[in-house]
Amino acid sequence: MIRASTKMRTGAACGIAMAMLVTGSAQAGSAGGNSLNGTVIETCGKWVMKLRDFGKLKLGDYNFYIPERYQTVPGTDTVSMTYAFGPTTFTIFIGIPDQLGVEQALVVNGTYEQRGSKVNFQPDGAGIAVLAAIYADLSENFLFGDPNRQLVVNVPFAEITNPDKLRFKGRVKSKGNRLKVKFKADTLYDIQFQNNSENPDVFNAKGRFKLRADSGKCPSTPPPA
C-alpha cells in the first residue's frame, strides 16, 4: 500500500467539499425528517488505538502527540470529521497532521444504508486504505512524539484485516441535526526503528482501531463579529 497516494492537501479536500455543496447545498437538518440525503454534518471525537507493546492510545488533541517543536497547527480539543451525504453515498473529510505538524486532508468514500435513525456505513476499497493510513500516521506521530520512543522511524505498513465486517455505524438525532458515529476495525501494522535502536523492528503486529464521535461534542461556532 502506498500511503502517499491516500493523502491530499487541505485545500484540495475543501475544493471537493465545495463541489459537493454546489450540487447539493443542503446543510445538516435541512432534509425532511431524519434523512441524511443532501446533508453535511460535522462530528467530533477521539481515535482510540491499541498498539502492541505500547498499550491503548486515546488521541483527541492533535498537538497531544506531535512533538512540541513541530506543533505548527493550532491545537484542538477534539478531532473533527465532516460527513457529506448523497442518496446512498457518503464522503468524509478528515484532517490529520504529519510528524512535522503539516496537516494533510484525507478523504473516505463509501456507501451507507439508513433505516430510520440508524445508519450503517461501508467504506469502499480506497476508503478502507485511507483508514489504514490514518492508523499508521497516528501511530507514527504518537511514537515519534513520545520522548521515550523517538527511536521510531515510521510505521511503514498498516492494513485493516476485517474490511467486510467493519463495525462502522451511526445514529441520527435531533431531526437530522446531530450524528453519533462508532467505528471499530482490526489491523496489522509494522514499526521500523532506527538502526542504532536496541528494539527490533515489528512486523504484522495486531492492533485495534476505534472511533467515537458526536456532532454534539463539536465546539460551538462563534457568532460573526
PDB file of C-alpha atoms in Angstrom:
ATOM      1  CA  MET A   1       0.000   0.000   0.000  1.00  0.00           C
ATOM      2  CA  ILE A   2       1.395   3.427  -0.945  1.00  0.00           C
ATOM      3  CA  ARG A   3       0.233   5.722   1.816  1.00  0.00           C
ATOM      4  CA  ALA A   4       1.178   8.896  -0.002  1.00  0.00           C
ATOM      5  CA  SER A   5      -1.481   8.183  -2.599  1.00  0.00           C
ATOM      6  CA  THR A   6      -4.210   8.497   0.037  1.00  0.00           C
ATOM      7  CA  LYS A   7      -3.157  11.983   1.152  1.00  0.00           C
ATOM      8  CA  MET A   8      -4.394  15.277  -0.199  1.00  0.00           C
ATOM      9  CA  ARG A   9      -3.728  18.862   0.808  1.00  0.00           C
ATOM     10  CA  THR A  10      -6.456  20.503   2.860  1.00  0.00           C
ATOM     11  CA  GLY A  11      -7.259  22.927   0.073  1.00  0.00           C
ATOM     12  CA  ALA A  12      -7.949  20.092  -2.361  1.00  0.00           C
ATOM     13  CA  ALA A  13     -10.338  18.416   0.058  1.00  0.00           C
ATOM     14  CA  CYS A  14     -12.110  21.701   0.674  1.00  0.00           C
ATOM     15  CA  GLY A  15     -12.493  22.087  -3.090  1.00  0.00           C
ATOM     16  CA  ILE A  16     -14.183  18.695  -3.287  1.00  0.00           C
ATOM     17  CA  ALA A  17     -16.448  19.666  -0.410  1.00  0.00           C
ATOM     18  CA  MET A  18     -17.409  22.895  -2.152  1.00  0.00           C
ATOM     19  CA  ALA A  19     -18.213  20.997  -5.354  1.00  0.00           C
ATOM     20  CA  MET A  20     -20.484  18.658  -3.411  1.00  0.00           C
ATOM     21  CA  LEU A  21     -22.191  21.590  -1.746  1.00  0.00           C
ATOM     22  CA  VAL A  22     -22.797  23.242  -5.103  1.00  0.00           C
ATOM     23  CA  THR A  23     -24.546  20.158  -6.440  1.00  0.00           C
ATOM     24  CA  GLY A  24     -26.456  19.539  -3.216  1.00  0.00           C
ATOM     25  CA  SER A  25     -26.203  22.574  -0.991  1.00  0.00           C
ATOM     26  CA  ALA A  26     -28.422  21.374   1.847  1.00  0.00           C
ATOM     27  CA  GLN A  27     -26.882  21.617   5.297  1.00  0.00           C
ATOM     28  CA  ALA A  28     -27.468  19.377   8.274  1.00  0.00           C
ATOM     29  CA  GLY A  29     -31.107  19.275   9.239  1.00  0.00           C
ATOM     30  CA  SER A  30     -32.414  20.770   6.014  1.00  0.00           C
ATOM     31  CA  ALA A  31     -33.629  17.422   4.687  1.00  0.00           C
ATOM     32  CA  GLY A  32     -37.023  16.235   5.820  1.00  0.00           C
ATOM     33  CA  GLY A  33     -37.237  14.176   8.998  1.00  0.00           C
ATOM     34  CA  ASN A  34     -34.030  12.344   9.864  1.00  0.00           C
ATOM     35  CA  SER A  35     -32.932  11.726   6.265  1.00  0.00           C
ATOM     36  CA  LEU A  36     -29.222  12.295   5.719  1.00  0.00           C
ATOM     37  CA  ASN A  37     -29.555  12.779   1.961  1.00  0.00           C
ATOM     38  CA  GLY A  38     -28.160  16.181   0.976  1.00  0.00           C
ATOM     39  CA  THR A  39     -26.767  16.973   4.405  1.00  0.00           C
ATOM     40  CA  VAL A  40     -23.294  17.970   5.568  1.00  0.00           C
ATOM     41  CA  ILE A  41     -22.619  17.202   9.220  1.00  0.00           C
ATOM     42  CA  GLU A  42     -19.518  17.693  11.337  1.00  0.00           C
ATOM     43  CA  THR A  43     -18.715  15.228  14.101  1.00  0.00           C
ATOM     44  CA  CYS A  44     -16.023  15.465  16.755  1.00  0.00           C
ATOM     45  CA  GLY A  45     -14.486  12.758  18.869  1.00  0.00           C
ATOM     46  CA  LYS A  46     -11.387  10.716  19.597  1.00  0.00           C
ATOM     47  CA  TRP A  47      -9.483   7.955  17.880  1.00  0.00           C
ATOM     48  CA  VAL A  48      -8.553   5.081  20.185  1.00  0.00           C
ATOM     49  CA  MET A  49      -5.745   2.804  19.050  1.00  0.00           C
ATOM     50  CA  LYS A  50      -4.264  -0.309  20.568  1.00  0.00           C
ATOM     51  CA  LEU A  51      -0.595  -0.887  19.765  1.00  0.00           C
ATOM     52  CA  ARG A  52       1.354  -3.957  20.753  1.00  0.00           C
ATOM     53  CA  ASP A  53       3.945  -3.109  23.450  1.00  0.00           C
ATOM     54  CA  PHE A  54       2.640   0.467  23.657  1.00  0.00           C
ATOM     55  CA  GLY A  55      -0.839  -0.047  25.080  1.00  0.00           C
ATOM     56  CA  LYS A  56      -4.000   1.884  24.327  1.00  0.00           C
ATOM     57  CA  LEU A  57      -3.750   5.409  22.939  1.00  0.00           C
ATOM     58  CA  LYS A  58      -6.601   7.911  23.079  1.00  0.00           C
ATOM     59  CA  LEU A  59      -5.957  10.690  20.588  1.00  0.00           C
ATOM     60  CA  GLY A  60      -8.067  13.813  20.709  1.00  0.00           C
ATOM     61  CA  ASP A  61      -5.942  16.960  20.616  1.00  0.00           C
ATOM     62  CA  TYR A  62      -3.677  16.833  17.558  1.00  0.00           C
ATOM     63  CA  ASN A  63      -0.846  18.542  19.435  1.00  0.00           C
ATOM     64  CA  PHE A  64      -1.051  15.934  22.174  1.00  0.00           C
ATOM     65  CA  TYR A  65       1.063  13.557  20.118  1.00  0.00           C
ATOM     66  CA  ILE A  66       3.051  15.793  17.766  1.00  0.00           C
ATOM     67  CA  PRO A  67       6.370  16.911  19.346  1.00  0.00           C
ATOM     68  CA  GLU A  68       6.102  20.434  20.744  1.00  0.00           C
ATOM     69  CA  ARG A  69       8.776  21.779  18.391  1.00  0.00           C
ATOM     70  CA  TYR A  70       6.633  20.663  15.434  1.00  0.00           C
ATOM     71  CA  GLN A  71       3.265  21.950  16.629  1.00  0.00           C
ATOM     72  CA  THR A  72       2.605  24.289  13.729  1.00  0.00           C
ATOM     73  CA  VAL A  73      -1.173  23.915  13.694  1.00  0.00           C
ATOM     74  CA  PRO A  74      -3.497  25.182  16.442  1.00  0.00           C
ATOM     75  CA  GLY A  75      -4.371  22.506  18.955  1.00  0.00           C
ATOM     76  CA  THR A  76      -7.976  21.375  19.147  1.00  0.00           C
ATOM     77  CA  ASP A  77      -9.872  19.639  21.907  1.00  0.00           C
ATOM     78  CA  THR A  78     -11.336  17.075  19.544  1.00  0.00           C
ATOM     79  CA  VAL A  79     -10.693  15.518  16.159  1.00  0.00           C
ATOM     80  CA  SER A  80     -13.122  16.916  13.592  1.00  0.00           C
ATOM     81  CA  MET A  81     -14.597  14.967  10.676  1.00  0.00           C
ATOM     82  CA  THR A  82     -17.052  16.336   8.108  1.00  0.00           C
ATOM     83  CA  TYR A  83     -19.588  13.973   6.523  1.00  0.00           C
ATOM     84  CA  ALA A  84     -21.277  14.833   3.222  1.00  0.00           C
ATOM     85  CA  PHE A  85     -24.217  12.595   2.244  1.00  0.00           C
ATOM     86  CA  GLY A  86     -25.803  11.780  -1.093  1.00  0.00           C
ATOM     87  CA  PRO A  87     -28.814   9.491  -1.572  1.00  0.00           C
ATOM     88  CA  THR A  88     -26.743   6.346  -0.917  1.00  0.00           C
ATOM     89  CA  THR A  89     -23.126   7.513  -0.778  1.00  0.00           C
ATOM     90  CA  PHE A  90     -21.047   9.441   1.732  1.00  0.00           C
ATOM     91  CA  THR A  91     -17.738  11.285   1.818  1.00  0.00           C
ATOM     92  CA  ILE A  92     -15.765  12.026   4.987  1.00  0.00           C
ATOM     93  CA  PHE A  93     -13.099  14.735   5.174  1.00  0.00           C
ATOM     94  CA  ILE A  94     -10.531  14.169   7.935  1.00  0.00           C
ATOM     95  CA  GLY A  95      -7.548  16.406   8.680  1.00  0.00           C
ATOM     96  CA  ILE A  96      -4.503  14.548  10.018  1.00  0.00           C
ATOM     97  CA  PRO A  97      -1.166  16.312  10.673  1.00  0.00           C
ATOM     98  CA  ASP A  98       2.117  14.598   9.912  1.00  0.00           C
ATOM     99  CA  GLN A  99       5.110  14.433  12.252  1.00  0.00           C
ATOM    100  CA  LEU A 100       6.071  17.998  11.362  1.00  0.00           C
ATOM    101  CA  GLY A 101       2.623  19.379  12.147  1.00  0.00           C
ATOM    102  CA  VAL A 102       1.680  19.900   8.475  1.00  0.00           C
ATOM    103  CA  GLU A 103      -1.959  18.960   8.119  1.00  0.00           C
ATOM    104  CA  GLN A 104      -2.916  16.507   5.411  1.00  0.00           C
ATOM    105  CA  ALA A 105      -6.540  16.146   4.362  1.00  0.00           C
ATOM    106  CA  LEU A 106      -7.742  12.593   3.831  1.00  0.00           C
ATOM    107  CA  VAL A 107     -10.949  11.549   2.133  1.00  0.00           C
ATOM    108  CA  VAL A 108     -13.001   8.420   2.829  1.00  0.00           C
ATOM    109  CA  ASN A 109     -15.760   7.477   0.388  1.00  0.00           C
ATOM    110  CA  GLY A 110     -18.325   4.722   0.516  1.00  0.00           C
ATOM    111  CA  THR A 111     -21.988   3.806   0.685  1.00  0.00           C
ATOM    112  CA  TYR A 112     -24.429   3.924   3.567  1.00  0.00           C
ATOM    113  CA  GLU A 113     -27.799   2.455   4.434  1.00  0.00           C
ATOM    114  CA  GLN A 114     -30.227   4.363   6.622  1.00  0.00           C
ATOM    115  CA  ARG A 115     -33.151   2.789   8.419  1.00  0.00           C
ATOM    116  CA  GLY A 116     -34.924   5.394  10.460  1.00  0.00           C
ATOM    117  CA  SER A 117     -32.351   6.877  12.804  1.00  0.00           C
ATOM    118  CA  LYS A 118     -29.843   4.038  12.352  1.00  0.00           C
ATOM    119  CA  VAL A 119     -27.070   4.293   9.778  1.00  0.00           C
ATOM    120  CA  ASN A 120     -24.604   1.642   8.575  1.00  0.00           C
ATOM    121  CA  PHE A 121     -21.504   2.778   6.697  1.00  0.00           C
ATOM    122  CA  GLN A 122     -19.396   0.727   4.291  1.00  0.00           C
ATOM    123  CA  PRO A 123     -16.249   2.474   3.009  1.00  0.00           C
ATOM    124  CA  ASP A 124     -15.073   1.459  -0.448  1.00  0.00           C
ATOM    125  CA  GLY A 125     -11.683  -0.162  -1.002  1.00  0.00           C
ATOM    126  CA  ALA A 126      -9.852   3.152  -1.308  1.00  0.00           C
ATOM    127  CA  GLY A 127     -11.622   4.445   1.809  1.00  0.00           C
ATOM    128  CA  ILE A 128     -10.511   1.407   3.806  1.00  0.00           C
ATOM    129  CA  ALA A 129      -6.935   2.047   2.639  1.00  0.00           C
ATOM    130  CA  VAL A 130      -7.251   5.640   3.858  1.00  0.00           C
ATOM    131  CA  LEU A 131      -8.450   4.461   7.275  1.00  0.00           C
ATOM    132  CA  ALA A 132      -5.461   2.113   7.467  1.00  0.00           C
ATOM    133  CA  ALA A 133      -3.201   5.032   6.534  1.00  0.00           C
ATOM    134  CA  ILE A 134      -4.744   7.129   9.312  1.00  0.00           C
ATOM    135  CA  TYR A 135      -3.958   4.336  11.769  1.00  0.00           C
ATOM    136  CA  ALA A 136      -0.352   4.274  10.555  1.00  0.00           C
ATOM    137  CA  ASP A 137       0.000   8.061  10.659  1.00  0.00           C
ATOM    138  CA  LEU A 138      -1.478   8.468  14.126  1.00  0.00           C
ATOM    139  CA  SER A 139       0.655   5.606  15.458  1.00  0.00           C
ATOM    140  CA  GLU A 140       3.788   7.034  13.888  1.00  0.00           C
ATOM    141  CA  ASN A 141       3.115  10.550  15.129  1.00  0.00           C
ATOM    142  CA  PHE A 142       2.473   9.365  18.672  1.00  0.00           C
ATOM    143  CA  LEU A 143       5.533   7.137  18.846  1.00  0.00           C
ATOM    144  CA  PHE A 144       7.700   9.802  17.258  1.00  0.00           C
ATOM    145  CA  GLY A 145       6.369  12.431  19.673  1.00  0.00           C
ATOM    146  CA  ASP A 146       6.921  10.352  22.812  1.00  0.00           C
ATOM    147  CA  PRO A 147      10.342  11.300  24.293  1.00  0.00           C
ATOM    148  CA  ASN A 148      10.833   7.652  25.269  1.00  0.00           C
ATOM    149  CA  ARG A 149      10.051   6.363  21.778  1.00  0.00           C
ATOM    150  CA  GLN A 150      11.947   8.688  19.462  1.00  0.00           C
ATOM    151  CA  LEU A 151      13.945   5.808  18.030  1.00  0.00           C
ATOM    152  CA  VAL A 152      10.849   5.033  15.991  1.00  0.00           C
ATOM    153  CA  VAL A 153      11.396   5.940  12.341  1.00  0.00           C
ATOM    154  CA  ASN A 154       7.963   5.227  10.926  1.00  0.00           C
ATOM    155  CA  VAL A 155       5.036   2.869  10.626  1.00  0.00           C
ATOM    156  CA  PRO A 156       5.602   1.827   7.012  1.00  0.00           C
ATOM    157  CA  PHE A 157       2.666  -0.526   6.680  1.00  0.00           C
ATOM    158  CA  ALA A 158      -0.824  -0.929   8.088  1.00  0.00           C
ATOM    159  CA  GLU A 159      -3.898  -2.713   6.833  1.00  0.00           C
ATOM    160  CA  ILE A 160      -7.420  -3.301   8.090  1.00  0.00           C
ATOM    161  CA  THR A 161      -7.923  -7.040   8.335  1.00  0.00           C
ATOM    162  CA  ASN A 162     -11.724  -7.138   8.598  1.00  0.00           C
ATOM    163  CA  PRO A 163     -12.836  -4.841   5.735  1.00  0.00           C
ATOM    164  CA  ASP A 164     -16.021  -6.823   5.085  1.00  0.00           C
ATOM    165  CA  LYS A 165     -17.039  -6.884   8.730  1.00  0.00           C
ATOM    166  CA  LEU A 166     -16.296  -3.337   9.826  1.00  0.00           C
ATOM    167  CA  ARG A 167     -18.316  -2.074  12.738  1.00  0.00           C
ATOM    168  CA  PHE A 168     -18.995   1.390  11.355  1.00  0.00           C
ATOM    169  CA  LYS A 169     -22.408   2.677  12.305  1.00  0.00           C
ATOM    170  CA  GLY A 170     -24.208   5.795  13.393  1.00  0.00           C
ATOM    171  CA  ARG A 171     -27.410   7.210  14.748  1.00  0.00           C
ATOM    172  CA  VAL A 172     -29.188  10.364  13.614  1.00  0.00           C
ATOM    173  CA  LYS A 173     -30.730  12.598  16.263  1.00  0.00           C
ATOM    174  CA  SER A 174     -32.390  15.996  16.587  1.00  0.00           C
ATOM    175  CA  LYS A 175     -34.227  15.673  13.245  1.00  0.00           C
ATOM    176  CA  GLY A 176     -31.024  15.270  11.272  1.00  0.00           C
ATOM    177  CA  ASN A 177     -29.016  17.961  13.036  1.00  0.00           C
ATOM    178  CA  ARG A 178     -26.905  15.557  15.098  1.00  0.00           C
ATOM    179  CA  LEU A 179     -24.979  12.427  14.171  1.00  0.00           C
ATOM    180  CA  LYS A 180     -23.310   9.954  16.525  1.00  0.00           C
ATOM    181  CA  VAL A 181     -20.779   7.575  14.982  1.00  0.00           C
ATOM    182  CA  LYS A 182     -18.955   4.458  16.160  1.00  0.00           C
ATOM    183  CA  PHE A 183     -16.175   2.757  14.274  1.00  0.00           C
ATOM    184  CA  LYS A 184     -14.056  -0.317  15.053  1.00  0.00           C
ATOM    185  CA  ALA A 185     -11.536  -2.196  12.930  1.00  0.00           C
ATOM    186  CA  ASP A 186      -8.847  -4.828  13.392  1.00  0.00           C
ATOM    187  CA  THR A 187      -5.421  -4.024  11.968  1.00  0.00           C
ATOM    188  CA  LEU A 188      -1.970  -5.380  11.229  1.00  0.00           C
ATOM    189  CA  TYR A 189       0.943  -2.947  11.207  1.00  0.00           C
ATOM    190  CA  ASP A 190       4.729  -2.657  11.182  1.00  0.00           C
ATOM    191  CA  ILE A 191       7.040  -0.421  13.215  1.00  0.00           C
ATOM    192  CA  GLN A 192      10.504   0.463  11.941  1.00  0.00           C
ATOM    193  CA  PHE A 193      13.136   1.661  14.429  1.00  0.00           C
ATOM    194  CA  GLN A 194      16.405   3.448  13.811  1.00  0.00           C
ATOM    195  CA  ASN A 195      19.368   1.233  13.010  1.00  0.00           C
ATOM    196  CA  ASN A 196      21.041   2.038  16.332  1.00  0.00           C
ATOM    197  CA  SER A 197      17.962   1.110  18.345  1.00  0.00           C
ATOM    198  CA  GLU A 198      18.029  -1.838  20.699  1.00  0.00           C
ATOM    199  CA  ASN A 199      14.389  -2.513  19.766  1.00  0.00           C
ATOM    200  CA  PRO A 200      13.835  -4.969  16.918  1.00  0.00           C
ATOM    201  CA  ASP A 201      11.547  -3.925  14.104  1.00  0.00           C
ATOM    202  CA  VAL A 202       7.965  -5.148  14.492  1.00  0.00           C
ATOM    203  CA  PHE A 203       6.141  -6.874  11.650  1.00  0.00           C
ATOM    204  CA  ASN A 204       2.471  -7.836  11.366  1.00  0.00           C
ATOM    205  CA  ALA A 205       1.607  -6.744  14.881  1.00  0.00           C
ATOM    206  CA  LYS A 206      -2.081  -6.928  15.697  1.00  0.00           C
ATOM    207  CA  GLY A 207      -3.852  -3.689  16.600  1.00  0.00           C
ATOM    208  CA  ARG A 208      -7.309  -2.273  17.138  1.00  0.00           C
ATOM    209  CA  PHE A 209      -8.705   1.000  15.810  1.00  0.00           C
ATOM    210  CA  LYS A 210     -11.766   2.685  17.284  1.00  0.00           C
ATOM    211  CA  LEU A 211     -13.660   5.939  16.955  1.00  0.00           C
ATOM    212  CA  ARG A 212     -16.471   7.517  18.911  1.00  0.00           C
ATOM    213  CA  ALA A 213     -17.666  10.820  17.512  1.00  0.00           C
ATOM    214  CA  ASP A 214     -20.696  13.029  18.032  1.00  0.00           C
ATOM    215  CA  SER A 215     -21.887  16.270  16.481  1.00  0.00           C
ATOM    216  CA  GLY A 216     -22.858  17.357  19.987  1.00  0.00           C
ATOM    217  CA  LYS A 217     -19.191  17.308  21.016  1.00  0.00           C
ATOM    218  CA  CYS A 218     -18.052  19.828  18.414  1.00  0.00           C
ATOM    219  CA  PRO A 219     -17.146  23.302  19.694  1.00  0.00           C
ATOM    220  CA  SER A 220     -19.847  25.879  19.117  1.00  0.00           C
ATOM    221  CA  THR A 221     -19.208  28.148  16.154  1.00  0.00           C
ATOM    222  CA  PRO A 222     -18.676  31.700  17.414  1.00  0.00           C
ATOM    223  CA  PRO A 223     -21.106  34.315  16.063  1.00  0.00           C
ATOM    224  CA  PRO A 224     -19.837  36.617  13.287  1.00  0.00           C
ATOM    225  CA  ALA A 225     -18.024  39.698  14.557  1.00  0.00           C
TER     226      ALA A 225
END
